[in-house]
Short mmCIF file of N, CA and C in Angstrom, two decimals:
data_model
loop_
_atom_site.label_atom_id
_atom_site.label_comp_id
_atom_site.label_asym_id
_atom_site.label_seq_id
_atom_site.Cartn_x
_atom_site.Cartn_y
_atom_site.Cartn_z
N MET N 1 152.27 27.45 -47.44
CA MET N 1 152.80 26.55 -48.45
C MET N 1 154.24 26.19 -48.08
N ARG N 2 154.53 24.94 -48.13
CA ARG N 2 155.85 24.41 -47.77
C ARG N 2 156.82 24.51 -48.93
N THR N 3 158.04 24.92 -48.63
CA THR N 3 159.06 24.96 -49.67
C THR N 3 159.60 23.55 -49.89
N GLN N 4 160.23 23.37 -51.02
CA GLN N 4 160.81 22.07 -51.33
C GLN N 4 161.94 21.75 -50.34
N ALA N 5 162.66 22.78 -49.89
CA ALA N 5 163.75 22.56 -48.94
C ALA N 5 163.22 21.99 -47.62
N VAL N 6 162.07 22.48 -47.16
CA VAL N 6 161.48 21.97 -45.93
C VAL N 6 161.00 20.53 -46.14
N LYS N 7 160.40 20.27 -47.28
CA LYS N 7 159.96 18.90 -47.59
C LYS N 7 161.16 17.95 -47.61
N ASP N 8 162.25 18.39 -48.23
CA ASP N 8 163.46 17.57 -48.27
C ASP N 8 164.01 17.32 -46.87
N PHE N 9 163.98 18.36 -46.03
CA PHE N 9 164.45 18.25 -44.65
C PHE N 9 163.63 17.20 -43.90
N ILE N 10 162.33 17.24 -44.05
CA ILE N 10 161.46 16.26 -43.39
C ILE N 10 161.76 14.86 -43.91
N ASN N 11 161.92 14.72 -45.20
CA ASN N 11 162.22 13.40 -45.77
C ASN N 11 163.57 12.87 -45.31
N GLU N 12 164.55 13.77 -45.13
CA GLU N 12 165.87 13.36 -44.63
C GLU N 12 165.78 12.80 -43.21
N HIS N 13 164.79 13.25 -42.46
CA HIS N 13 164.64 12.86 -41.06
C HIS N 13 163.38 12.03 -40.84
N GLN N 14 163.03 11.27 -41.86
CA GLN N 14 161.81 10.45 -41.83
C GLN N 14 161.78 9.50 -40.64
N ALA N 15 162.92 9.04 -40.17
CA ALA N 15 162.96 8.11 -39.04
C ALA N 15 162.38 8.74 -37.78
N LEU N 16 162.45 10.05 -37.65
CA LEU N 16 161.88 10.72 -36.48
C LEU N 16 160.35 10.77 -36.54
N PHE N 17 159.81 10.56 -37.73
CA PHE N 17 158.35 10.59 -37.92
C PHE N 17 157.87 9.18 -38.28
N TRP N 18 158.36 8.20 -37.54
CA TRP N 18 158.10 6.79 -37.79
C TRP N 18 156.62 6.44 -37.79
N TYR N 19 155.82 7.18 -37.05
CA TYR N 19 154.39 6.89 -36.90
C TYR N 19 153.58 7.37 -38.09
N SER N 20 154.20 8.11 -38.99
CA SER N 20 153.52 8.65 -40.16
C SER N 20 153.92 7.83 -41.39
N PRO N 21 152.96 7.47 -42.23
CA PRO N 21 153.34 6.72 -43.45
C PRO N 21 154.37 7.52 -44.25
N LYS N 22 155.29 6.81 -44.86
CA LYS N 22 156.40 7.47 -45.56
C LYS N 22 155.91 8.48 -46.60
N ASP N 23 154.85 8.16 -47.31
CA ASP N 23 154.36 9.07 -48.34
C ASP N 23 153.60 10.26 -47.75
N LYS N 24 153.32 10.26 -46.45
CA LYS N 24 152.62 11.36 -45.79
C LYS N 24 153.53 12.20 -44.89
N GLY N 25 154.82 11.87 -44.86
CA GLY N 25 155.75 12.55 -43.97
C GLY N 25 155.81 14.05 -44.17
N GLU N 26 155.66 14.50 -45.41
CA GLU N 26 155.73 15.93 -45.69
C GLU N 26 154.52 16.69 -45.16
N THR N 27 153.50 15.99 -44.71
CA THR N 27 152.29 16.66 -44.26
C THR N 27 152.29 16.96 -42.76
N VAL N 28 153.39 16.64 -42.06
CA VAL N 28 153.42 16.95 -40.63
C VAL N 28 153.32 18.46 -40.46
N SER N 29 152.66 18.88 -39.41
CA SER N 29 152.49 20.31 -39.16
C SER N 29 153.81 20.95 -38.75
N ASP N 30 153.89 22.26 -38.90
CA ASP N 30 155.09 22.97 -38.45
C ASP N 30 155.28 22.80 -36.95
N GLU N 31 154.18 22.77 -36.21
CA GLU N 31 154.26 22.58 -34.76
C GLU N 31 154.89 21.24 -34.42
N LEU N 32 154.47 20.20 -35.10
CA LEU N 32 155.04 18.87 -34.85
C LEU N 32 156.49 18.79 -35.33
N LEU N 33 156.79 19.43 -36.44
CA LEU N 33 158.16 19.46 -36.94
C LEU N 33 159.09 20.13 -35.94
N VAL N 34 158.68 21.28 -35.41
CA VAL N 34 159.50 22.00 -34.43
C VAL N 34 159.65 21.17 -33.16
N GLU N 35 158.55 20.64 -32.66
CA GLU N 35 158.59 19.84 -31.43
C GLU N 35 159.53 18.64 -31.58
N THR N 36 159.42 17.93 -32.67
CA THR N 36 160.24 16.75 -32.89
C THR N 36 161.71 17.10 -33.03
N MET N 37 162.01 18.13 -33.80
CA MET N 37 163.41 18.49 -34.02
C MET N 37 164.05 19.06 -32.76
N LEU N 38 163.32 19.86 -31.99
CA LEU N 38 163.90 20.39 -30.76
C LEU N 38 164.12 19.29 -29.72
N ASN N 39 163.22 18.32 -29.67
CA ASN N 39 163.36 17.22 -28.72
C ASN N 39 164.41 16.20 -29.13
N TYR N 40 164.51 15.88 -30.41
CA TYR N 40 165.32 14.75 -30.84
C TYR N 40 166.43 15.07 -31.85
N GLY N 41 166.42 16.27 -32.39
CA GLY N 41 167.41 16.62 -33.40
C GLY N 41 168.76 16.99 -32.79
N THR N 42 169.79 16.89 -33.61
CA THR N 42 171.11 17.34 -33.19
C THR N 42 171.16 18.86 -33.35
N MET N 43 172.18 19.48 -32.80
CA MET N 43 172.29 20.93 -32.92
C MET N 43 172.45 21.34 -34.38
N ASP N 44 173.13 20.56 -35.19
CA ASP N 44 173.26 20.88 -36.62
C ASP N 44 171.90 20.82 -37.31
N GLU N 45 171.09 19.83 -36.95
CA GLU N 45 169.76 19.71 -37.53
C GLU N 45 168.86 20.86 -37.09
N ILE N 46 169.00 21.27 -35.84
CA ILE N 46 168.21 22.39 -35.33
C ILE N 46 168.63 23.69 -36.01
N ARG N 47 169.93 23.88 -36.23
CA ARG N 47 170.40 25.06 -36.96
C ARG N 47 169.81 25.09 -38.36
N ARG N 48 169.76 23.93 -38.99
CA ARG N 48 169.18 23.83 -40.34
C ARG N 48 167.69 24.17 -40.30
N LEU N 49 166.99 23.72 -39.27
CA LEU N 49 165.57 24.07 -39.10
C LEU N 49 165.42 25.58 -38.98
N PHE N 50 166.30 26.23 -38.21
CA PHE N 50 166.27 27.69 -38.08
C PHE N 50 166.49 28.36 -39.43
N GLU N 51 167.39 27.83 -40.23
CA GLU N 51 167.64 28.39 -41.56
C GLU N 51 166.40 28.28 -42.45
N LEU N 52 165.74 27.13 -42.36
CA LEU N 52 164.59 26.87 -43.23
C LEU N 52 163.34 27.64 -42.81
N LEU N 53 163.05 27.65 -41.52
CA LEU N 53 161.81 28.27 -41.04
C LEU N 53 162.02 29.67 -40.47
N GLY N 54 163.24 29.98 -40.10
CA GLY N 54 163.54 31.25 -39.44
C GLY N 54 163.48 31.09 -37.93
N ILE N 55 164.45 31.68 -37.24
CA ILE N 55 164.52 31.53 -35.79
C ILE N 55 163.27 32.10 -35.12
N ARG N 56 162.84 33.26 -35.56
CA ARG N 56 161.67 33.89 -34.93
C ARG N 56 160.40 33.07 -35.16
N ASN N 57 160.28 32.49 -36.33
CA ASN N 57 159.11 31.66 -36.62
C ASN N 57 159.14 30.40 -35.75
N VAL N 58 160.29 29.77 -35.62
CA VAL N 58 160.42 28.58 -34.77
C VAL N 58 160.10 28.95 -33.32
N ALA N 59 160.62 30.08 -32.86
CA ALA N 59 160.34 30.54 -31.50
C ALA N 59 158.85 30.78 -31.31
N SER N 60 158.22 31.40 -32.29
CA SER N 60 156.78 31.67 -32.21
C SER N 60 155.98 30.36 -32.13
N ILE N 61 156.35 29.38 -32.94
CA ILE N 61 155.68 28.08 -32.91
C ILE N 61 155.90 27.41 -31.56
N PHE N 62 157.11 27.45 -31.06
CA PHE N 62 157.46 26.86 -29.76
C PHE N 62 156.64 27.49 -28.64
N PHE N 63 156.64 28.82 -28.54
CA PHE N 63 155.94 29.49 -27.45
C PHE N 63 154.42 29.33 -27.57
N ALA N 64 153.90 29.33 -28.79
CA ALA N 64 152.46 29.11 -28.98
C ALA N 64 152.06 27.73 -28.46
N ALA N 65 152.91 26.74 -28.74
CA ALA N 65 152.60 25.37 -28.30
C ALA N 65 152.65 25.24 -26.79
N ILE N 66 153.69 25.77 -26.17
CA ILE N 66 153.81 25.57 -24.71
C ILE N 66 152.85 26.44 -23.93
N ASN N 67 152.37 27.50 -24.53
CA ASN N 67 151.41 28.36 -23.84
C ASN N 67 149.96 27.96 -24.10
N ARG N 68 149.74 27.07 -25.07
CA ARG N 68 148.38 26.66 -25.40
C ARG N 68 147.76 25.80 -24.31
N SER N 69 148.54 24.83 -23.82
CA SER N 69 148.00 23.98 -22.77
C SER N 69 149.15 23.27 -22.05
N GLU N 70 148.85 22.81 -20.87
CA GLU N 70 149.84 22.08 -20.08
C GLU N 70 150.22 20.77 -20.77
N ARG N 71 149.26 20.16 -21.44
CA ARG N 71 149.53 18.90 -22.15
C ARG N 71 150.55 19.12 -23.26
N ARG N 72 150.37 20.17 -24.03
CA ARG N 72 151.33 20.44 -25.11
C ARG N 72 152.70 20.81 -24.56
N LYS N 73 152.70 21.50 -23.44
CA LYS N 73 153.97 21.87 -22.80
C LYS N 73 154.73 20.61 -22.40
N ARG N 74 154.01 19.60 -21.94
CA ARG N 74 154.65 18.34 -21.52
C ARG N 74 155.16 17.52 -22.69
N ASN N 75 154.81 17.90 -23.92
CA ASN N 75 155.34 17.20 -25.09
C ASN N 75 156.84 17.43 -25.24
N TYR N 76 157.33 18.49 -24.64
CA TYR N 76 158.76 18.78 -24.68
C TYR N 76 159.45 18.17 -23.47
N HIS N 77 160.65 17.63 -23.70
CA HIS N 77 161.44 17.14 -22.57
C HIS N 77 161.75 18.32 -21.66
N GLU N 78 161.85 18.07 -20.38
CA GLU N 78 162.07 19.13 -19.40
C GLU N 78 163.31 19.97 -19.73
N LEU N 79 164.41 19.32 -20.04
CA LEU N 79 165.64 20.06 -20.37
C LEU N 79 165.50 20.84 -21.68
N THR N 80 164.82 20.26 -22.65
CA THR N 80 164.59 20.93 -23.93
C THR N 80 163.74 22.17 -23.71
N LEU N 81 162.69 22.03 -22.93
CA LEU N 81 161.81 23.15 -22.64
C LEU N 81 162.57 24.29 -21.97
N ASN N 82 163.36 23.97 -20.97
CA ASN N 82 164.12 24.99 -20.26
C ASN N 82 165.15 25.64 -21.19
N TYR N 83 165.93 24.83 -21.90
CA TYR N 83 166.99 25.35 -22.75
C TYR N 83 166.44 26.29 -23.82
N PHE N 84 165.44 25.83 -24.55
CA PHE N 84 164.94 26.64 -25.66
C PHE N 84 164.10 27.82 -25.19
N THR N 85 163.48 27.75 -24.03
CA THR N 85 162.81 28.94 -23.49
C THR N 85 163.85 30.03 -23.25
N LEU N 86 164.95 29.66 -22.59
CA LEU N 86 166.02 30.64 -22.34
C LEU N 86 166.67 31.11 -23.64
N TRP N 87 166.93 30.18 -24.55
CA TRP N 87 167.62 30.50 -25.79
C TRP N 87 166.78 31.44 -26.66
N PHE N 88 165.50 31.11 -26.83
CA PHE N 88 164.65 31.96 -27.66
C PHE N 88 164.42 33.33 -27.03
N ASN N 89 164.29 33.37 -25.70
CA ASN N 89 164.14 34.67 -25.04
C ASN N 89 165.35 35.56 -25.27
N ARG N 90 166.51 34.96 -25.40
CA ARG N 90 167.73 35.73 -25.60
C ARG N 90 168.00 36.05 -27.07
N HIS N 91 167.75 35.10 -27.95
CA HIS N 91 168.17 35.25 -29.34
C HIS N 91 167.06 35.52 -30.36
N ALA N 92 165.83 35.36 -29.98
CA ALA N 92 164.75 35.50 -30.96
C ALA N 92 163.76 36.59 -30.60
N SER N 93 164.12 37.42 -29.66
CA SER N 93 163.16 38.48 -29.30
C SER N 93 163.48 39.78 -29.97
#
């Protein structure tokens, strides 16, 4: 179940979910939310994501996605993938 704070966060960043109808923006999966914010969010927005979902939960979602398939791994920009792999291994383990 999504908290109102997470729903508000998604609505604040609706432009990043341009492909989703505005009234359906809150229904994006946690995996898609993490992927989008890590790829396109500012560091302040990413810190806010960590506050809302928890660093370990975000790390778990990130690693589950990149380990599921090569296609999902390629959804992340190369620099984003490298940076957050190193960052989560250091700070979320």
